[in-house]
Amino acid sequence: MLNAQVEPYQRLRENLSQRDRSLREKVMTLEEAASFVQDGMKVGIGGSTMSRTPMAMIWELVRQRRKNLSCSRAITSTDGDILFGSGVSDHIITSWFAQGILWGLSKVMRRHVEQGLARYEEWSHMAVGMRFRAGGMGVPFLPIRSMLGSDVMDQRPEAKQIDCPFTGEKLLLVPALNPDVALIHVQRCDAYGNAQIDGLQFMDIDLALAANRVILTTERIVSNDQIRRAPDQTKIPFFCVDAVVEVPYGSAPHECFGIYEPMLNHMEAYVAKVNSDPVEGMREYLERYFYEPKSWNEYLALIGMEEVLDASQKGRSIYND
Amino acid sequence: MTDTTRYTAAEILAILSARQLKDGQVVFAGVGTPLLAATLAQRLRCPGLTILFEGGVVGAFVEPGKLPPSTNDQRCTKRANMVLGSADVLLLLQRGYVDIGFMGGAQIDQFGNLNSSFIGDPAAPKTRLPGTGGGNDISSLTNMIVAMKHEKRRFVEKVDFITSPGFIRGGTSRAESGLPAGGMFRVITELAIFGFDEKTRRMKVLALNPGVSRENVQDNTGFDLVFDEQIAITEPPTEHELETLRSIDPERMFI
């Protein structure tokens, strides 16, 4: 039986062959890059929890009022709240979805899921990773040994339990996930999209290889010479990348390894606001921080100089000793 | 009951959990009490404890006073030996490199199954909980220690939903489900330390925390516990343990 979830290999190859993969400059604005994301698309989101979240790109998609995106991410934090709360997404594939362990349950996620306004499709963390990996490898599935025997598996008819043809053991086959677009935030890349990631890479390399388009946002655009001085630090090759947008503090209020830690005062205030009233609180938050600012810099100014500097001092301290 | 004059429930939970770890082990730790307890064990008795975090960290030494708010934050990488992708650090469990998985729990049943997904019917849940994260992978693939609050509503006969499998329906059902390795090893609460019967795989009391009676434990549990004939009484936390724990979490993020 055909699994409608898995992209036929032929289509994946055709899609790739039609992309302009030449060594060319791809620098553009958030507004321009957003044109790669159309209503109803499958969108893979890089980073995990409160780390290297492509928040600036999400911010732009909210402002452009995209709809019905089916999103996938390793672990979902307030980015998922924003995607549901703004109406940009009504389906998130992930392994964990709350604002963060410090704050308990997300009232925004609960409201959307419990009232049937949106779907939270739960897979194990490794399963999400292996779905992106299968997508990046160009195979329709990969076998894993977790989820078996659990109700997480029972909720996922998309995964198939089989008896291994070699050993007879039970295995679970998880289907490849090839997002239409991946949004990934990195510390630095060149104008071609050769991306260097410091610290935790999460599932971003598999995600970049799996996706049919990749939008990179980056703290800095550096020269290609600088990339070539440390090619071992390059984690995503330019030919995977379709757009490069320079956005300093592009993960705020989440963290970007070695540059800033999460902006926890802002996060606290956000959580208090939306959890006290997930409808009105979210509407007010989006209005103030997403719709009203004229630019990303103005959004950062609203978070506040003190908070941004404090997060930066902590972020850079990882290199202090 | 817990001697509240010297330590809190969260503190005894972290200290007793830390005592379960052995030097030289490879431990996959979740955020909260597990991260804290593994770090405490490292500082007290187990300098050779290798801590793994699902963000992709191998061999972390979390800095006292700088606890990470999740296991995916940069603070987790402090003095680590290596950082990997998230899928790859989880695959270490599947290959068998991890001795102990160490997690918190929201709801547990008599066979050690954990629920962190749904309260009520999953089709129309009363409460949608955050979900598994790495919990399902860890509990499917290695021996587990769970540290959690002891409340009747958390210790139930049958969980509403098996997010992270323990011994499933008891007996040999775990292996028959395709999980031949690992299983629940210990459950630590502020009241007692639990293991699982070798045959039936039902939860049993191994040791009572200081000042706690069998009745206290049973009264706070939603199913009939198995008690061994001889039940040990756990040594109370020492001043040294308490001081070290408080120095690791001075802001009381997790205690």
Coordinates of C-alpha atoms in Angstrom, one line a residue:
Chain A
M1 CA 0.0 0.0 0.0
L2 CA 1.3 3.4 -0.9
N3 CA 2.0 5.8 2.0
A4 CA 0.7 9.2 0.9
Q5 CA 3.1 10.8 3.4
V6 CA 6.2 9.7 1.7
E7 CA 7.3 11.7 -1.4
P8 CA 7.9 9.4 -4.4
Y9 CA 11.6 9.2 -5.1
Q10 CA 11.2 10.3 -8.7
R11 CA 9.5 13.5 -7.6
L12 CA 12.2 14.2 -5.0
R13 CA 14.8 13.8 -7.7
E14 CA 13.0 16.0 -10.2
N15 CA 12.4 18.6 -7.6
L16 CA 16.1 18.7 -6.9
S17 CA 17.2 18.8 -10.5
Q18 CA 15.0 21.8 -11.1
R19 CA 16.7 23.8 -8.3
D20 CA 19.4 26.2 -9.3
R21 CA 22.3 24.6 -7.3
S22 CA 25.0 26.7 -8.9
L23 CA 27.5 28.6 -6.8
R24 CA 25.6 31.9 -6.7
E25 CA 24.9 34.6 -4.1
K26 CA 21.5 34.2 -2.5
V27 CA 21.4 37.0 0.0
M28 CA 17.9 38.5 0.4
T29 CA 15.6 40.1 2.9
L30 CA 13.2 38.2 5.3
E31 CA 10.3 39.5 3.2
E32 CA 11.8 38.1 0.0
A33 CA 12.8 34.7 1.6
A34 CA 9.2 34.3 2.9
S35 CA 8.1 33.9 -0.8
F36 CA 9.5 30.3 -0.7
V37 CA 6.8 29.4 1.9
Q38 CA 3.3 29.0 0.5
D39 CA 0.1 28.3 2.3
G40 CA -0.3 24.6 3.2
M41 CA 3.3 23.7 2.7
K42 CA 5.3 21.2 4.9
V43 CA 7.8 23.3 6.8
G44 CA 10.7 21.9 8.8
I45 CA 12.0 24.1 11.6
G46 CA 15.6 23.9 12.7
G47 CA 17.1 24.1 16.2
S48 CA 15.4 22.5 19.2
T49 CA 13.4 23.8 22.2
M50 CA 14.8 27.3 23.0
S51 CA 17.9 26.9 20.9
R52 CA 18.8 28.3 17.4
T53 CA 15.1 28.7 16.7
P54 CA 14.6 30.5 13.3
M55 CA 12.4 33.0 15.1
A56 CA 13.0 35.9 12.7
M57 CA 11.7 33.8 9.8
I58 CA 8.7 32.6 11.8
W59 CA 8.1 36.2 12.7
E60 CA 8.0 37.2 9.0
L61 CA 5.7 34.3 8.1
V62 CA 3.3 35.4 10.9
R63 CA 3.5 39.0 9.6
Q64 CA 2.7 37.8 6.0
R65 CA -0.2 35.7 7.5
R66 CA 0.7 32.4 6.0
K67 CA -1.9 29.7 6.7
N68 CA -2.2 25.9 7.2
L69 CA 1.5 25.2 7.3
S70 CA 2.3 21.6 8.5
C71 CA 5.4 22.1 10.6
S72 CA 7.9 19.7 12.0
R73 CA 10.6 20.2 14.6
A74 CA 12.8 18.1 17.0
I75 CA 11.3 19.7 20.1
T76 CA 8.8 22.6 20.1
S77 CA 8.7 25.5 22.5
T78 CA 7.1 28.9 22.3
D79 CA 7.7 28.9 18.5
G80 CA 4.9 26.3 18.3
D81 CA 2.6 28.5 20.4
I82 CA 3.2 31.3 18.0
L83 CA 2.6 29.1 15.0
F84 CA -0.7 27.8 16.4
G85 CA -1.7 31.1 18.0
S86 CA -1.2 33.2 14.9
G87 CA -3.0 30.7 12.6
V88 CA 0.1 30.1 10.5
S89 CA 0.1 26.4 11.3
D90 CA -2.6 23.9 12.3
H91 CA -0.4 20.8 12.4
I92 CA 2.9 20.3 14.2
I93 CA 5.0 17.1 14.0
T94 CA 7.3 16.9 17.0
S95 CA 8.2 14.9 20.1
W96 CA 7.6 17.4 22.9
F97 CA 5.5 20.6 22.9
A98 CA 5.4 23.0 25.8
Q99 CA 6.9 26.4 26.4
G100 CA 9.8 24.9 28.4
I101 CA 10.3 22.7 31.4
L102 CA 10.5 25.7 33.7
W103 CA 6.9 26.7 32.9
G104 CA 4.9 23.5 32.8
L105 CA 2.1 23.0 30.2
S106 CA 1.5 25.4 27.4
K107 CA -2.1 26.7 27.6
V108 CA -1.8 27.7 24.0
M109 CA -1.0 24.2 22.8
R110 CA -3.6 22.7 25.1
R111 CA -6.3 25.1 23.8
H112 CA -5.6 24.3 20.2
V113 CA -5.2 20.6 20.6
E114 CA -8.0 19.9 23.1
Q115 CA -10.5 22.0 21.1
G116 CA -9.5 20.4 17.9
L117 CA -8.3 23.6 16.3
A118 CA -4.9 22.1 15.4
R119 CA -3.1 18.8 15.5
Y120 CA 0.0 17.9 17.5
E121 CA 1.4 14.7 15.9
E122 CA 3.6 13.0 18.4
W123 CA 6.6 10.9 17.5
S124 CA 9.6 9.9 19.7
H125 CA 12.5 12.2 19.5
M126 CA 14.7 9.7 17.7
A127 CA 11.8 8.9 15.3
V128 CA 11.6 12.6 14.3
G129 CA 15.3 12.6 13.7
M130 CA 15.2 9.3 11.7
R131 CA 12.4 10.6 9.6
F132 CA 14.5 13.7 8.6
R133 CA 17.5 11.4 8.1
A134 CA 15.6 9.0 5.8
G135 CA 14.4 12.1 3.9
G136 CA 18.0 13.3 3.6
M137 CA 19.2 9.9 2.6
G138 CA 16.7 9.6 -0.3
V139 CA 15.2 6.4 1.1
P140 CA 11.4 6.0 2.0
F141 CA 11.9 4.9 5.6
L142 CA 14.4 3.9 8.3
P143 CA 14.0 1.1 10.9
I144 CA 14.1 1.9 14.6
R145 CA 13.8 -0.1 17.9
S146 CA 11.9 2.5 19.9
M147 CA 8.2 3.4 20.0
L148 CA 7.4 -0.4 19.9
G149 CA 4.9 -1.5 22.5
S150 CA 3.9 2.0 23.4
D151 CA 0.7 4.0 22.7
V152 CA 2.8 6.5 20.9
M153 CA 3.2 3.9 18.2
D154 CA -0.5 3.0 18.3
Q155 CA -1.3 6.6 17.5
R156 CA 0.9 6.6 14.4
P157 CA -0.5 4.4 11.6
E158 CA 2.0 6.2 9.4
A159 CA 4.7 4.0 11.0
K160 CA 4.8 0.3 10.1
Q161 CA 5.8 -2.5 12.4
I162 CA 7.6 -5.3 10.6
D163 CA 9.4 -8.5 11.3
C164 CA 13.0 -8.0 10.2
P165 CA 13.7 -10.1 7.0
F166 CA 17.2 -10.9 8.4
T167 CA 16.6 -11.7 12.0
G168 CA 12.8 -12.0 12.5
E169 CA 12.9 -9.3 15.2
K170 CA 10.2 -6.7 15.5
L171 CA 11.2 -3.3 14.1
L172 CA 9.4 0.0 13.4
L173 CA 9.7 1.6 10.1
V174 CA 9.4 5.4 10.2
P175 CA 8.5 7.2 7.0
A176 CA 10.9 9.7 5.4
L177 CA 10.0 13.3 6.0
N178 CA 10.9 15.7 3.2
P179 CA 9.6 19.2 4.1
D180 CA 8.9 21.5 1.2
V181 CA 10.9 24.2 3.0
A182 CA 13.3 24.1 5.9
L183 CA 13.9 27.2 8.1
I184 CA 17.4 27.1 9.8
H185 CA 19.2 29.7 11.8
V186 CA 23.0 29.5 12.1
Q187 CA 25.9 31.5 13.6
R188 CA 27.5 32.3 10.2
C189 CA 27.4 31.5 6.5
D190 CA 28.7 32.9 3.3
A191 CA 26.6 34.6 0.6
Y192 CA 26.4 31.2 -1.2
G193 CA 24.9 29.5 1.9
N194 CA 27.8 27.4 3.2
A195 CA 26.7 27.3 6.8
Q196 CA 28.8 26.9 9.9
I197 CA 27.1 25.8 13.1
D198 CA 28.7 26.2 16.5
G199 CA 27.7 23.9 19.4
L200 CA 24.6 21.7 19.2
Q201 CA 23.5 21.0 15.7
F202 CA 20.3 19.1 16.7
M203 CA 18.7 17.7 13.5
D204 CA 19.6 20.6 11.2
I205 CA 22.0 18.8 8.9
D206 CA 19.5 16.0 8.1
L207 CA 16.7 18.6 7.8
A208 CA 18.7 20.7 5.3
L209 CA 19.4 17.6 3.2
A210 CA 15.8 16.4 3.4
A211 CA 14.1 19.6 2.5
N212 CA 13.2 20.7 -1.1
R213 CA 14.1 24.3 -0.2
V214 CA 16.2 25.7 2.6
I215 CA 16.0 29.3 3.9
L216 CA 19.0 30.1 6.1
T217 CA 18.9 33.0 8.5
T218 CA 22.3 33.8 10.0
E219 CA 23.8 36.0 12.7
R220 CA 26.5 37.0 10.3
I221 CA 27.4 36.7 6.6
V222 CA 31.1 36.0 6.3
S223 CA 33.3 35.8 3.2
N224 CA 33.8 32.5 1.4
D225 CA 37.5 32.8 2.2
Q226 CA 36.6 32.6 5.9
I227 CA 34.5 29.5 5.3
R228 CA 37.4 27.9 3.4
R229 CA 39.7 28.5 6.3
A230 CA 37.7 26.1 8.5
P231 CA 35.8 23.8 6.1
D232 CA 35.4 21.2 8.9
Q233 CA 33.1 23.7 10.6
T234 CA 30.8 23.9 7.6
K235 CA 27.7 21.7 8.4
I236 CA 25.4 22.6 5.5
P237 CA 26.7 22.8 1.9
F238 CA 25.7 25.8 -0.2
F239 CA 23.9 23.6 -2.8
C240 CA 21.2 22.8 -0.2
V241 CA 20.5 26.4 0.4
D242 CA 18.1 28.7 -1.6
A243 CA 18.1 31.9 0.5
V244 CA 20.5 33.6 2.9
V245 CA 19.2 36.3 5.2
E246 CA 21.4 38.1 7.7
V247 CA 19.4 38.6 10.9
P248 CA 21.4 39.4 14.0
Y249 CA 19.7 38.0 17.1
G250 CA 17.5 36.0 14.7
S251 CA 16.6 33.4 17.4
A252 CA 15.5 36.0 20.0
P253 CA 14.1 35.4 22.6
H254 CA 15.5 31.9 22.3
E255 CA 19.3 31.2 22.3
C256 CA 22.0 31.0 19.7
F257 CA 25.0 29.0 20.9
G258 CA 28.0 31.1 21.9
I259 CA 26.2 34.4 21.1
Y260 CA 23.3 34.7 23.4
E261 CA 21.4 32.6 25.9
P262 CA 17.5 32.6 26.1
M263 CA 16.0 35.9 27.1
L264 CA 14.3 34.5 30.1
N265 CA 12.7 37.7 31.4
H266 CA 10.9 38.1 28.1
M267 CA 10.0 34.4 28.1
E268 CA 8.6 34.6 31.6
A269 CA 6.5 37.6 30.7
Y270 CA 5.3 35.9 27.5
V271 CA 4.4 32.7 29.4
A272 CA 2.5 34.6 32.1
K273 CA 0.6 36.6 29.4
V274 CA -0.5 33.7 27.2
N275 CA -1.1 31.2 29.9
S276 CA -3.4 33.6 31.8
D277 CA -5.5 34.0 28.6
P278 CA -4.4 31.9 25.7
V279 CA -6.7 33.8 23.3
E280 CA -6.5 37.4 24.3
G281 CA -3.0 37.2 25.7
M282 CA -1.7 35.7 22.5
R283 CA -3.5 38.3 20.4
E284 CA -2.0 41.1 22.4
Y285 CA 1.5 39.5 22.3
L286 CA 1.4 39.0 18.5
E287 CA 0.1 42.6 18.0
R288 CA 2.8 44.1 20.1
Y289 CA 5.8 42.0 19.1
F290 CA 4.9 40.6 15.7
Y291 CA 2.6 42.9 13.8
E292 CA 3.4 46.4 15.1
P293 CA 7.2 46.5 14.8
K294 CA 8.4 47.9 11.5
S295 CA 11.5 45.8 11.4
W296 CA 13.2 42.9 13.2
N297 CA 15.5 45.5 14.9
E298 CA 12.4 47.2 16.3
Y299 CA 11.2 43.9 17.7
L300 CA 14.6 43.5 19.4
A301 CA 14.2 47.0 20.8
L302 CA 10.9 46.0 22.3
I303 CA 12.6 43.0 24.0
G304 CA 14.9 45.6 25.4
M305 CA 18.6 46.5 25.4
E306 CA 19.2 45.3 28.9
E307 CA 17.7 41.9 28.2
V308 CA 19.6 41.5 24.9
L309 CA 22.9 42.5 26.5
D310 CA 22.5 40.3 29.5
A311 CA 21.6 37.3 27.2
S312 CA 24.7 38.1 25.1
Q313 CA 27.0 38.3 28.0
K314 CA 25.8 34.9 29.2
G315 CA 25.9 33.4 25.7
R316 CA 29.5 34.5 25.0
S317 CA 30.6 33.3 28.4
I318 CA 30.7 29.7 27.1
Y319 CA 34.1 30.7 25.5
N320 CA 35.5 32.4 28.7
D321 CA 37.5 29.6 30.1
Chain B
M1 CA 6.9 11.6 56.7
T2 CA 9.7 13.7 55.1
D3 CA 11.6 15.6 57.7
T4 CA 10.8 19.1 56.3
T5 CA 13.0 20.8 58.8
R6 CA 16.2 19.6 57.2
Y7 CA 15.4 19.1 53.5
T8 CA 12.6 19.4 51.0
A9 CA 10.9 16.6 49.0
A10 CA 12.7 17.8 45.9
E11 CA 16.0 17.6 47.7
I12 CA 15.7 14.1 49.1
L13 CA 14.5 13.0 45.6
A14 CA 17.6 14.4 44.0
I15 CA 20.0 13.0 46.7
L16 CA 18.5 9.5 46.7
S17 CA 18.5 9.5 42.9
A18 CA 22.2 10.5 42.8
R19 CA 23.0 7.6 45.2
Q20 CA 21.7 5.1 42.6
L21 CA 24.4 6.0 40.1
K22 CA 27.8 4.4 40.0
D23 CA 31.2 5.8 38.9
G24 CA 32.1 4.8 35.4
Q25 CA 28.5 4.5 34.1
V26 CA 27.1 6.2 31.0
V27 CA 23.9 7.9 32.0
F28 CA 21.3 9.5 29.7
A29 CA 19.7 12.2 31.8
G30 CA 16.5 14.3 31.3
V31 CA 16.1 17.8 32.5
G32 CA 15.1 18.7 36.1
T33 CA 15.8 16.3 38.9
P34 CA 17.7 13.8 36.7
L35 CA 20.1 16.4 35.4
L36 CA 20.6 17.7 38.9
A37 CA 21.0 14.3 40.5
A38 CA 23.5 13.1 37.8
T39 CA 25.5 16.3 38.3
L40 CA 25.4 15.8 42.1
A41 CA 26.6 12.2 41.8
Q42 CA 29.5 13.5 39.6
R43 CA 30.5 16.0 42.3
L44 CA 30.1 13.6 45.3
R45 CA 31.3 10.2 44.3
C46 CA 31.4 9.6 40.6
P47 CA 33.9 11.9 38.8
G48 CA 34.0 9.3 36.0
L49 CA 30.2 9.5 35.4
T50 CA 29.5 10.2 31.7
I51 CA 26.4 12.3 31.3
L52 CA 24.5 12.3 28.0
F53 CA 21.8 14.9 27.1
E54 CA 19.3 14.5 24.2
G55 CA 20.4 17.9 22.8
G56 CA 23.5 15.9 21.6
V57 CA 25.9 16.2 24.5
V58 CA 28.4 13.4 25.5
G59 CA 30.2 13.7 28.9
A60 CA 28.8 17.0 30.3
F61 CA 30.0 18.6 33.5
V62 CA 27.3 21.2 34.2
E63 CA 28.6 24.2 36.1
P64 CA 27.1 24.8 39.6
G65 CA 24.8 27.8 39.5
K66 CA 24.5 27.6 35.7
L67 CA 22.0 24.8 35.3
P68 CA 20.5 24.6 31.8
P69 CA 16.8 25.4 31.4
S70 CA 16.5 22.4 29.1
T71 CA 18.7 19.6 27.8
N72 CA 19.0 21.5 24.5
D73 CA 20.7 24.7 25.8
Q74 CA 24.4 25.7 25.5
R75 CA 24.9 25.3 29.2
C76 CA 24.6 21.5 28.7
T77 CA 27.7 21.4 26.7
K78 CA 30.0 22.8 29.5
R79 CA 33.2 20.8 29.6
A80 CA 31.6 18.0 27.5
N81 CA 33.8 15.6 25.6
M82 CA 31.7 15.8 22.4
V83 CA 28.6 17.2 20.8
L84 CA 26.6 15.2 18.3
G85 CA 23.4 15.6 16.5
S86 CA 20.2 14.7 18.4
A87 CA 19.4 11.6 16.5
D88 CA 23.0 10.4 16.9
V89 CA 23.1 10.7 20.6
L90 CA 19.8 8.8 20.8
L91 CA 21.2 6.1 18.5
L92 CA 23.9 5.5 21.2
L93 CA 21.1 4.1 23.3
Q94 CA 19.9 1.8 20.5
R95 CA 23.5 0.5 20.0
G96 CA 23.7 -0.2 23.7
Y97 CA 26.3 2.2 24.9
V98 CA 24.2 3.7 27.7
D99 CA 24.0 2.0 31.1
I100 CA 21.2 4.0 32.7
G101 CA 18.4 6.2 31.4
F102 CA 17.3 8.7 34.0
M103 CA 14.0 10.6 33.8
G104 CA 11.3 12.4 35.7
G105 CA 7.7 11.2 35.4
A106 CA 4.2 12.7 35.4
Q107 CA 2.2 9.4 35.8
I108 CA 3.4 5.9 36.3
D109 CA 1.7 2.5 36.7
Q110 CA 2.3 -0.8 38.5
F111 CA 4.4 -2.1 35.6
G112 CA 6.5 1.1 35.4
N113 CA 4.9 2.5 32.2
L114 CA 5.1 6.3 32.1
N115 CA 2.5 8.7 30.7
S116 CA 3.5 12.2 29.6
S117 CA 1.1 12.6 26.7
F118 CA -2.6 12.6 27.6
I119 CA -4.9 12.7 30.7
G120 CA -8.1 11.1 29.7
D121 CA -9.1 9.6 26.3
P122 CA -6.4 10.4 23.7
A123 CA -9.1 11.0 21.1
A124 CA -10.7 13.7 23.2
P125 CA -8.1 14.4 26.0
K126 CA -9.0 16.2 29.1
T127 CA -5.4 17.5 29.1
R128 CA -2.8 17.3 26.3
L129 CA 0.5 16.9 28.1
P130 CA 3.9 17.8 26.4
G131 CA 4.6 14.3 25.1
T132 CA 7.6 12.0 25.0
G133 CA 10.6 14.0 24.0
G134 CA 13.4 11.5 24.2
G135 CA 11.5 9.6 27.0
N136 CA 10.1 6.9 24.8
D137 CA 13.5 6.2 23.2
I138 CA 15.4 6.1 26.5
S139 CA 12.9 3.8 28.2
S140 CA 12.7 1.6 25.2
L141 CA 16.4 1.0 24.9
T142 CA 18.1 1.0 28.3
N143 CA 17.6 0.5 32.1
M144 CA 15.7 3.2 33.6
I145 CA 15.7 5.2 36.9
V146 CA 12.7 7.4 37.3
A147 CA 12.6 10.2 39.9
M148 CA 9.1 11.6 40.6
K149 CA 6.7 13.0 43.1
H150 CA 4.7 10.5 45.0
E151 CA 1.0 11.2 44.7
K152 CA -1.9 8.9 44.4
R153 CA -3.0 10.5 41.1
R154 CA 0.5 10.0 39.7
F155 CA 0.8 6.3 40.9
V156 CA -2.0 4.6 39.1
E157 CA -2.9 1.0 38.3
K158 CA -2.9 1.6 34.6
V159 CA -1.7 4.8 32.9
D160 CA -4.1 6.6 30.5
F161 CA -1.5 6.3 27.8
I162 CA 1.9 4.5 27.5
T163 CA 4.3 7.2 26.4
S164 CA 7.5 5.6 27.7
P165 CA 7.2 1.8 28.1
G166 CA 8.1 0.1 31.3
F167 CA 7.2 -3.6 31.5
I168 CA 4.0 -2.9 29.5
R169 CA 1.5 -5.5 30.8
G170 CA 4.1 -7.3 33.0
G171 CA 5.7 -10.7 32.7
T172 CA 7.4 -11.0 29.3
S173 CA 5.2 -8.5 27.5
R174 CA 8.0 -6.0 27.1
A175 CA 10.3 -8.3 25.2
E176 CA 7.4 -9.7 23.2
S177 CA 6.5 -6.1 22.1
G178 CA 9.9 -5.8 20.4
L179 CA 11.9 -4.4 23.3
P180 CA 14.4 -7.1 24.4
A181 CA 16.8 -4.7 26.1
G182 CA 16.5 -2.5 29.2
G183 CA 13.4 -1.9 31.3
M184 CA 12.5 -0.2 34.6
F185 CA 15.2 -0.5 37.2
R186 CA 14.3 1.9 40.0
V187 CA 11.7 4.4 40.8
I188 CA 12.7 7.0 43.4
T189 CA 10.2 9.2 45.3
E190 CA 10.2 11.3 48.4
L191 CA 8.6 8.3 50.2
A192 CA 10.5 5.2 49.0
I193 CA 12.7 3.4 46.6
F194 CA 11.0 0.9 44.3
G195 CA 12.2 -2.0 42.1
F196 CA 10.2 -4.5 40.0
D197 CA 9.5 -8.1 40.7
E198 CA 11.7 -10.4 38.4
K199 CA 8.7 -12.5 37.2
T200 CA 5.5 -10.5 37.4
R201 CA 7.3 -7.1 36.8
R202 CA 5.1 -5.4 39.3
M203 CA 6.4 -2.5 41.3
K204 CA 7.7 -3.4 44.7
V205 CA 9.1 -1.4 47.6
L206 CA 12.8 -1.9 48.2
A207 CA 13.4 0.7 50.9
L208 CA 11.5 3.3 52.8
N209 CA 12.7 6.8 53.2
P210 CA 13.5 7.9 56.7
G211 CA 10.4 8.5 58.8
V212 CA 8.0 6.9 56.2
S213 CA 5.8 3.9 57.0
R214 CA 4.5 1.1 54.7
E215 CA 1.1 2.6 55.2
N216 CA 2.2 6.1 54.1
V217 CA 3.5 4.6 50.8
Q218 CA 0.5 2.4 50.2
D219 CA -2.0 5.2 51.0
N220 CA -0.4 7.4 48.4
T221 CA -0.4 4.8 45.7
G222 CA -3.3 3.9 43.4
F223 CA -2.5 0.2 43.2
D224 CA -1.4 -2.6 45.6
L225 CA 2.3 -2.5 46.0
V226 CA 4.5 -5.5 46.5
F227 CA 6.4 -5.4 49.8
D228 CA 9.5 -7.6 50.4
E229 CA 9.7 -9.4 53.8
Q230 CA 12.6 -7.3 54.8
I231 CA 12.5 -3.6 53.8
A232 CA 15.5 -1.4 54.3
I233 CA 15.3 2.1 55.7
T234 CA 17.2 4.6 53.6
E235 CA 19.9 6.6 55.3
P236 CA 18.8 10.3 55.5
P237 CA 20.6 12.9 53.3
T238 CA 23.9 13.9 54.9
E239 CA 24.8 17.6 55.4
H240 CA 27.5 17.1 52.8
E241 CA 25.0 15.9 50.2
L242 CA 22.6 18.7 51.0
E243 CA 25.3 21.4 50.9
T244 CA 26.6 20.1 47.6
L245 CA 23.1 19.9 46.1
R246 CA 22.3 23.4 47.1
S247 CA 25.6 24.7 45.7
I248 CA 24.7 23.2 42.4
D249 CA 21.3 24.8 42.3
P250 CA 21.6 28.0 44.3
E251 CA 18.8 29.6 42.5
R252 CA 16.5 26.6 43.2
M253 CA 15.6 26.1 39.6
F254 CA 14.8 22.4 40.2
I255 CA 14.8 21.9 44.0

